[in-house]
Short mmCIF file of N, CA and C in Angstrom, two decimals:
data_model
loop_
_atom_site.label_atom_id
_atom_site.label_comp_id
_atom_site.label_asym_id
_atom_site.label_seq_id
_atom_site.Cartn_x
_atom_site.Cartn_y
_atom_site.Cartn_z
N UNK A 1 0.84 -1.18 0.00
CA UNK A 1 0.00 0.00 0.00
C UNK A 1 0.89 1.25 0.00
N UNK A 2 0.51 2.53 -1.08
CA UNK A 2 1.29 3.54 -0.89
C UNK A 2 1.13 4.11 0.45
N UNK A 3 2.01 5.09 0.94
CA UNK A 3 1.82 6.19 1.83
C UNK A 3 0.35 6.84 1.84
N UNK A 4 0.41 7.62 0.85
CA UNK A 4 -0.63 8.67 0.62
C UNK A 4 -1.81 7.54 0.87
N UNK A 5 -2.19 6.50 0.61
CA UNK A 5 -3.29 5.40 0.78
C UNK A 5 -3.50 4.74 2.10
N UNK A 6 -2.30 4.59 2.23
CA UNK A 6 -2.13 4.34 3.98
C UNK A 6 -2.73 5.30 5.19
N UNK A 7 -2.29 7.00 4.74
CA UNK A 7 -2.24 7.71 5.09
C UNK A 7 -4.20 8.34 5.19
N UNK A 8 -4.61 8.08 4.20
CA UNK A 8 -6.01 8.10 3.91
C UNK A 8 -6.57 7.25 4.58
N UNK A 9 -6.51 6.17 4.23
CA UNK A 9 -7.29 4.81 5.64
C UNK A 9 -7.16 5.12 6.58
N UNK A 10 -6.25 5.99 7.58
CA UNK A 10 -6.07 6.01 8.97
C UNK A 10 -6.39 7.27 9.03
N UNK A 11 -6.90 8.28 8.41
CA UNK A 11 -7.77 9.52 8.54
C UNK A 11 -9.19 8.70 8.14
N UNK A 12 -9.83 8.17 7.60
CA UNK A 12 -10.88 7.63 7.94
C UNK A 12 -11.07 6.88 9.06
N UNK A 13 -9.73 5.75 8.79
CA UNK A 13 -10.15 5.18 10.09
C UNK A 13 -10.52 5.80 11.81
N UNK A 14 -9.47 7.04 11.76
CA UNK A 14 -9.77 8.12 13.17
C UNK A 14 -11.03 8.78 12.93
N UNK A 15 -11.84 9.05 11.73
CA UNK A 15 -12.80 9.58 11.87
C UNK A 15 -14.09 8.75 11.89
N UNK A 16 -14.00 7.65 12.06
CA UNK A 16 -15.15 6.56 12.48
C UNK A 16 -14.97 6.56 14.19
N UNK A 17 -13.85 6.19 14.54
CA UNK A 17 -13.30 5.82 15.82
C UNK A 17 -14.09 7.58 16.71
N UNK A 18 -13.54 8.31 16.37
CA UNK A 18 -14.06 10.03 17.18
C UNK A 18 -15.67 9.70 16.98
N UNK A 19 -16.15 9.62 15.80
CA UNK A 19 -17.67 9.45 16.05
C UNK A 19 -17.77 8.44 16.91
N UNK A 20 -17.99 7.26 16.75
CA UNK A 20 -17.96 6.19 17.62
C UNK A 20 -18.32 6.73 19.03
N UNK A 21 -17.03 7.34 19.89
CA UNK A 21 -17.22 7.81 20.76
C UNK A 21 -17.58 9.37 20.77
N UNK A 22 -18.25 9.70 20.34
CA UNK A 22 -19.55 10.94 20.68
C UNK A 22 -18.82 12.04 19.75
N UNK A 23 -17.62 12.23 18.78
CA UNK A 23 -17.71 13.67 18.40
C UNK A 23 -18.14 13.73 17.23
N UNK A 24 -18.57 14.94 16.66
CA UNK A 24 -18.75 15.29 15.47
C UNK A 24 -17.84 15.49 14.63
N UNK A 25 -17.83 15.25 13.71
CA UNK A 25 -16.69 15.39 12.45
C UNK A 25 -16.95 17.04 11.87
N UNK A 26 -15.88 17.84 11.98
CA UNK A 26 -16.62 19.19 11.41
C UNK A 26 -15.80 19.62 9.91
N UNK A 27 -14.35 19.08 9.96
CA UNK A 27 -13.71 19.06 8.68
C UNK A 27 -12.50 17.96 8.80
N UNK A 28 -12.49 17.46 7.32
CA UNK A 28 -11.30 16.86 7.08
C UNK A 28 -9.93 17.55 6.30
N UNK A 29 -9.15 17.07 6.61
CA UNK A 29 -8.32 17.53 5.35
C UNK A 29 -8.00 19.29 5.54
N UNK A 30 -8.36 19.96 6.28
CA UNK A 30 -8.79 21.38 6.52
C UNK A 30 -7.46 22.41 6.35
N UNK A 31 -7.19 22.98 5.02
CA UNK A 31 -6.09 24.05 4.82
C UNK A 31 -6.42 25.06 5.41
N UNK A 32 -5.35 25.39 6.17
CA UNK A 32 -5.58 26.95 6.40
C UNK A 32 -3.73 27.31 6.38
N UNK A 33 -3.63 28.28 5.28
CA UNK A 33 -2.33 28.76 4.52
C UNK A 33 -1.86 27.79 3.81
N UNK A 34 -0.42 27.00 4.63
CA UNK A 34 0.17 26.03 4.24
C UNK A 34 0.21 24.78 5.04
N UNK A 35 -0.54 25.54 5.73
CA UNK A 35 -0.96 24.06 6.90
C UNK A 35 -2.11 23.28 6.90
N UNK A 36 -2.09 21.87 7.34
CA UNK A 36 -3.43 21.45 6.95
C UNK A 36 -3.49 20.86 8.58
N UNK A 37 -4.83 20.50 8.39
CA UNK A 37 -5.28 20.03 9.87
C UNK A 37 -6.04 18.71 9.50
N UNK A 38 -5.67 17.66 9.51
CA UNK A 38 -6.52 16.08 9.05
C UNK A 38 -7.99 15.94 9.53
N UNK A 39 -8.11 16.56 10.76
CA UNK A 39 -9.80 15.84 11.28
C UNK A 39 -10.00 17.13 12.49
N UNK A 40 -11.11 17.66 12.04
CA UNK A 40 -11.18 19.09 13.41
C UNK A 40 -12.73 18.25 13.61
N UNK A 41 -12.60 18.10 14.94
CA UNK A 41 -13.77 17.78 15.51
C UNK A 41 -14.44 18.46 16.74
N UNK A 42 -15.77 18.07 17.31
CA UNK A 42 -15.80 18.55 18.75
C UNK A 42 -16.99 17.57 19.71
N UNK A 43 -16.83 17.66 20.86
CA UNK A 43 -17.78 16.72 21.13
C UNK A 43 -18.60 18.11 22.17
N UNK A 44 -19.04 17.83 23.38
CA UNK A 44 -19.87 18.88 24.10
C UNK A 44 -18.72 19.58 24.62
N UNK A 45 -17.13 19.80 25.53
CA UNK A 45 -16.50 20.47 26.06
C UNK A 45 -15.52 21.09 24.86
N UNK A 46 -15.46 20.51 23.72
CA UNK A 46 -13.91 20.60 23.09
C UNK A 46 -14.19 20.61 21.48
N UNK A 47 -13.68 21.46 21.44
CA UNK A 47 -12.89 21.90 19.39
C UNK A 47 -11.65 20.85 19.11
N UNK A 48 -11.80 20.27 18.78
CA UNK A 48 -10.71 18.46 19.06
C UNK A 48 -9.97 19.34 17.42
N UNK A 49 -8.43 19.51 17.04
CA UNK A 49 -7.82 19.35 15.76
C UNK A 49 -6.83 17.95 16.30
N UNK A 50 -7.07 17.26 15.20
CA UNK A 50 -6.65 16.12 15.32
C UNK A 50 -5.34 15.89 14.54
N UNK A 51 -4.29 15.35 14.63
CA UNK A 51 -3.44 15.24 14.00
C UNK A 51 -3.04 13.73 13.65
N UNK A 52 -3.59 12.52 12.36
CA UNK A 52 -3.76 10.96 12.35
C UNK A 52 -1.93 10.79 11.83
N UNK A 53 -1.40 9.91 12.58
CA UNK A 53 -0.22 9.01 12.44
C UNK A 53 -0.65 7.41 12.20
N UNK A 54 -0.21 7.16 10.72
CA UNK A 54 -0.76 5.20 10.47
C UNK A 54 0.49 4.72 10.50
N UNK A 55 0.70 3.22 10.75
CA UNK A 55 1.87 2.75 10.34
C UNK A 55 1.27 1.53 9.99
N UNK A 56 2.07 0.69 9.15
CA UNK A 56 1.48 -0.55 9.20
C UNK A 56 3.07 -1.37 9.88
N UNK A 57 2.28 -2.44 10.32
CA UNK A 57 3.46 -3.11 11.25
C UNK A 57 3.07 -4.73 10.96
N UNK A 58 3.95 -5.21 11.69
CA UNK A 58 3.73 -6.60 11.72
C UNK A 58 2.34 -7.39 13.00
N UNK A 59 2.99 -6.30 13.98
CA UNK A 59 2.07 -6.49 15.13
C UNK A 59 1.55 -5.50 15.87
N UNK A 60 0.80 -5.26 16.70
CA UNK A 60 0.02 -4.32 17.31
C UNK A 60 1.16 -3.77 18.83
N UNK A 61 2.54 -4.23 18.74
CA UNK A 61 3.73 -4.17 20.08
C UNK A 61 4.79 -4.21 18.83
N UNK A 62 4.93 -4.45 17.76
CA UNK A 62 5.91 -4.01 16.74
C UNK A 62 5.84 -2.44 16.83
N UNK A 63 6.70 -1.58 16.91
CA UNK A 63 6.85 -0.34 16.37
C UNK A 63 7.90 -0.69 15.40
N UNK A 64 8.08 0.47 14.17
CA UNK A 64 8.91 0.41 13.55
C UNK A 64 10.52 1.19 14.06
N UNK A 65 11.12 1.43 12.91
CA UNK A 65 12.81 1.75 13.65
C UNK A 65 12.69 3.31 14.37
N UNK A 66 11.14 4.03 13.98
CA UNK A 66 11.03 5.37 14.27
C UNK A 66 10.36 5.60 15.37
N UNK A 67 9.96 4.87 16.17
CA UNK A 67 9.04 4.20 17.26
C UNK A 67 7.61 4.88 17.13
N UNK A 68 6.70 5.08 18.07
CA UNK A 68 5.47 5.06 18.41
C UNK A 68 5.16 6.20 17.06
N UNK A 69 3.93 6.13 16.08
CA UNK A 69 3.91 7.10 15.19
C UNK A 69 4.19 8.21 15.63
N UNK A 70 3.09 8.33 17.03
CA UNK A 70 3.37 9.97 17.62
C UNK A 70 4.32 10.34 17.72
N UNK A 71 5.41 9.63 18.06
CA UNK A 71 6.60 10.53 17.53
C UNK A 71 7.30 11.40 16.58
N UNK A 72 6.28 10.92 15.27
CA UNK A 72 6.76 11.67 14.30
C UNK A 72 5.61 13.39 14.72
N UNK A 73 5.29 13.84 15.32
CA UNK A 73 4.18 14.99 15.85
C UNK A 73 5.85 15.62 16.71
N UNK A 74 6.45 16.20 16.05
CA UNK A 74 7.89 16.47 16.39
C UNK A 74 7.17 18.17 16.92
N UNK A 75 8.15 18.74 17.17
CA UNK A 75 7.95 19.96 17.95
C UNK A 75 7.68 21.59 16.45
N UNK A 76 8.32 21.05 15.39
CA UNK A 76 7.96 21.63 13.79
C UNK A 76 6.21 21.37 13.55
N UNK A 77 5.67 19.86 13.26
CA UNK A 77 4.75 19.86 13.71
C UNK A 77 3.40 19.74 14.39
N UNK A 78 4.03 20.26 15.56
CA UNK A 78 3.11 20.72 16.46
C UNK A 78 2.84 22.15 16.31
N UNK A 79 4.02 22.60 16.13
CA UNK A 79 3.52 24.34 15.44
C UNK A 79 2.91 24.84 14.33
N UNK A 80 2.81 24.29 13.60
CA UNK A 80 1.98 24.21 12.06
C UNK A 80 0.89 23.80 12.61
N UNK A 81 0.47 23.13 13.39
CA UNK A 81 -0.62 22.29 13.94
C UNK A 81 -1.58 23.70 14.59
N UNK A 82 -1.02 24.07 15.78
CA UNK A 82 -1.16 25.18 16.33
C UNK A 82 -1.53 26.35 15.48
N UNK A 83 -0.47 26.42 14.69
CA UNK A 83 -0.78 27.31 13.76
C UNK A 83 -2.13 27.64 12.83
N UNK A 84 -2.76 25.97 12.39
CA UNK A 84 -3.43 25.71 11.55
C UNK A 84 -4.78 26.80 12.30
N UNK A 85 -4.80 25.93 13.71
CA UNK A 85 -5.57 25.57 14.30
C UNK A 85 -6.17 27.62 14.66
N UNK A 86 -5.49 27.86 14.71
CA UNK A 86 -5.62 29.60 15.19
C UNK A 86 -5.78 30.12 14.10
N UNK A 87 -5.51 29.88 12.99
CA UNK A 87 -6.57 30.37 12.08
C UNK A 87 -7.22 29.90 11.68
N UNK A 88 -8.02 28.79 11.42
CA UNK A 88 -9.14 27.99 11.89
C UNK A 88 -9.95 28.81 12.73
N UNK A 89 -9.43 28.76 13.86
CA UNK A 89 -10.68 29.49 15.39
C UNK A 89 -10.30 30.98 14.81
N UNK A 90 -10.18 31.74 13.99
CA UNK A 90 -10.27 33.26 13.74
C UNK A 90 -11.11 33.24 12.52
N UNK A 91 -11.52 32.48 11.91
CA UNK A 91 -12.66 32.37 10.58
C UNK A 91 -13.97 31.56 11.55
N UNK A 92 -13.99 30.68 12.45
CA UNK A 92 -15.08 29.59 12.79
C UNK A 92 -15.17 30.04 14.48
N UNK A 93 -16.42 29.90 14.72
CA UNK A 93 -16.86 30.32 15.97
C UNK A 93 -16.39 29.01 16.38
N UNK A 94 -15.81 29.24 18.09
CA UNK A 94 -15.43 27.53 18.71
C UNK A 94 -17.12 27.28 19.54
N UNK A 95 -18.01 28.19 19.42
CA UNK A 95 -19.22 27.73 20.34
C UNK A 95 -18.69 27.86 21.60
N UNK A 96 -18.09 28.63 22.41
CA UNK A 96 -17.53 28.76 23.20
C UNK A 96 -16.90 27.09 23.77
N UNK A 97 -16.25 26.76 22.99
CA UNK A 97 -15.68 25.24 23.37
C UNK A 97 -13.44 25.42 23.89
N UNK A 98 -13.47 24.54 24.25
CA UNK A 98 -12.12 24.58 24.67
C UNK A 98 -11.52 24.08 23.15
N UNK A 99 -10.09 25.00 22.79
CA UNK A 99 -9.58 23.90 21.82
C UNK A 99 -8.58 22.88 22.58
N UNK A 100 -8.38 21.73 21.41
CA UNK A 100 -7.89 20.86 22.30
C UNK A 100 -6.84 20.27 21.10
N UNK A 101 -5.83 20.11 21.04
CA UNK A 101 -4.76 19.25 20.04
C UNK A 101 -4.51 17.77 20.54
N UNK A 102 -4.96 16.86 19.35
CA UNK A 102 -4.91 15.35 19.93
C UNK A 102 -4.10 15.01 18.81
N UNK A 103 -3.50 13.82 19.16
CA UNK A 103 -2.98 12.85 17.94
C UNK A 103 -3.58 11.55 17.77
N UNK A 104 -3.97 10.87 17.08
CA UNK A 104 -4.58 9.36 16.86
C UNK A 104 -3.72 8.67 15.72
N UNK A 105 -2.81 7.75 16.76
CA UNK A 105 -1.82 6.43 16.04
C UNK A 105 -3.06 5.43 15.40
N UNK A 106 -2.81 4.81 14.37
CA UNK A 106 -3.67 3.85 13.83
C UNK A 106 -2.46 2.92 13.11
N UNK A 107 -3.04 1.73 13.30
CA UNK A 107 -2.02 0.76 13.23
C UNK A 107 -2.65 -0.46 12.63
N UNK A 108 -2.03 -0.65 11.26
CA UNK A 108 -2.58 -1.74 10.46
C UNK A 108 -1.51 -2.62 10.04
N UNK A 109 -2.53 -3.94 10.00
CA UNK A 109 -1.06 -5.19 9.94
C UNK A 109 -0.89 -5.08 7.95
N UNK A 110 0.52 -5.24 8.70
CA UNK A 110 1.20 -4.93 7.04
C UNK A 110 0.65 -6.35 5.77
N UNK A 111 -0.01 -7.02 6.93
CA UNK A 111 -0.09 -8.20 5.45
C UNK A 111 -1.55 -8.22 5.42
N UNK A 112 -2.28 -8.64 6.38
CA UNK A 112 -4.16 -8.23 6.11
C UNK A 112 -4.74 -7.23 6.11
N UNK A 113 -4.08 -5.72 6.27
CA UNK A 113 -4.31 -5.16 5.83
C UNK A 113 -6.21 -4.36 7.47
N UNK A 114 -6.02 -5.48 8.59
CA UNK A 114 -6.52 -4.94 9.22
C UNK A 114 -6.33 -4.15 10.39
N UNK A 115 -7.21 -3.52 10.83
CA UNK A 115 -6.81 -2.56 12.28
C UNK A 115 -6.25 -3.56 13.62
N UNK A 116 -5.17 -3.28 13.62
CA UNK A 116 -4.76 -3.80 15.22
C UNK A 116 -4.41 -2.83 16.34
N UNK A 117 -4.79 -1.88 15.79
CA UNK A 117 -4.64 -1.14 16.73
C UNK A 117 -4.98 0.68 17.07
N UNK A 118 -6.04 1.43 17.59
CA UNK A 118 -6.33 2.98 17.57
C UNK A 118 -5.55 3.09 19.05
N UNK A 119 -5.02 3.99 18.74
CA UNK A 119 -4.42 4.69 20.27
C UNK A 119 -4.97 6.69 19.91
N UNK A 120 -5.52 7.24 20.82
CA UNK A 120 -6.43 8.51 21.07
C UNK A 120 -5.33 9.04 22.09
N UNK A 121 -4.66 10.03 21.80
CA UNK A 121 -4.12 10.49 22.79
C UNK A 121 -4.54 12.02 23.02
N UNK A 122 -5.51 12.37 23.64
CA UNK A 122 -5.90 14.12 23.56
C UNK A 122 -4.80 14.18 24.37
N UNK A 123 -5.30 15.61 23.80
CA UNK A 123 -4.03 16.68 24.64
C UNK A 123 -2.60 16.36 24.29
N UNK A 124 -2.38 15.93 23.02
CA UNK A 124 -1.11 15.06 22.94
C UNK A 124 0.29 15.83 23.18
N UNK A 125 -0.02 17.87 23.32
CA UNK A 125 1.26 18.27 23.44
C UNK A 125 1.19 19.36 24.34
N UNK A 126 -0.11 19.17 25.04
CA UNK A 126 -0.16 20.42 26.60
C UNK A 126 -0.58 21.51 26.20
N UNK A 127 -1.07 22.02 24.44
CA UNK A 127 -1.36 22.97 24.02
C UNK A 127 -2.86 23.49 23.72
N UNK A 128 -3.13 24.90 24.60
CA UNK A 128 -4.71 24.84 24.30
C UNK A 128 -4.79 26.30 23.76
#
């Protein structure tokens, strides 16, 4: 499977998983300048921008040589993220909601091709 395909399944796949548990999907894919934001959601307290990391692995305790995806949510971006996200909330009312920056690892086995694994980490960098 390419990247960019990989990369697409596990932005769907996080946006089944957020509904699932109670949020609304409000945009995907969401440019603002040169930054994009994968999944802005919110449930009743929170403006959720989501940031999806996929890997495919062998096993659901396999990481690859780069470890946990979230790692790649490096401190570059998290500021683009931030960034996105503030101009985002200067065009869109937050409904008086908290914003909130999450990351969602999704983890598919490299040979069937199924989910072994969603990890939800809100708040993934202390930034509101």
């Amino acid at each position: 499977m390419k990247t960019n395909e990989l990369g697409s399944l596990g932005e769907t796949t996080a946006a089944k998983f957020l509904r699932k548990n109670g949020y609304k999907i409000l945009e995907r894919n969401k440019h603002e300048s040169h930054d994009e934001i994968d999944i802005i959601a919110s449930n009743k307290e929170y403006i959720v921008f989501v940031e999806v990391k996929t890997r495919s692995v062998v096993s659901a305790d396999c990481y690859l040589p780069y470890g946990a995806p979230s790692a790649a949510v490096n401190r570059t971006k998290q500021l683009r993220l931030l960034r996105a996200a503030r101009a985002y909330l200067r065009k869109e009312s937050s409904k008086g909601k908290q914003p909130r920056m999450d990351v969602i690892e999704i983890y598919y086995h490299k040979t069937s091709g199924s989910i072994l694994k969603i990890n939800h980490i809100p708040d993934a960098f202390g930034v509101k």
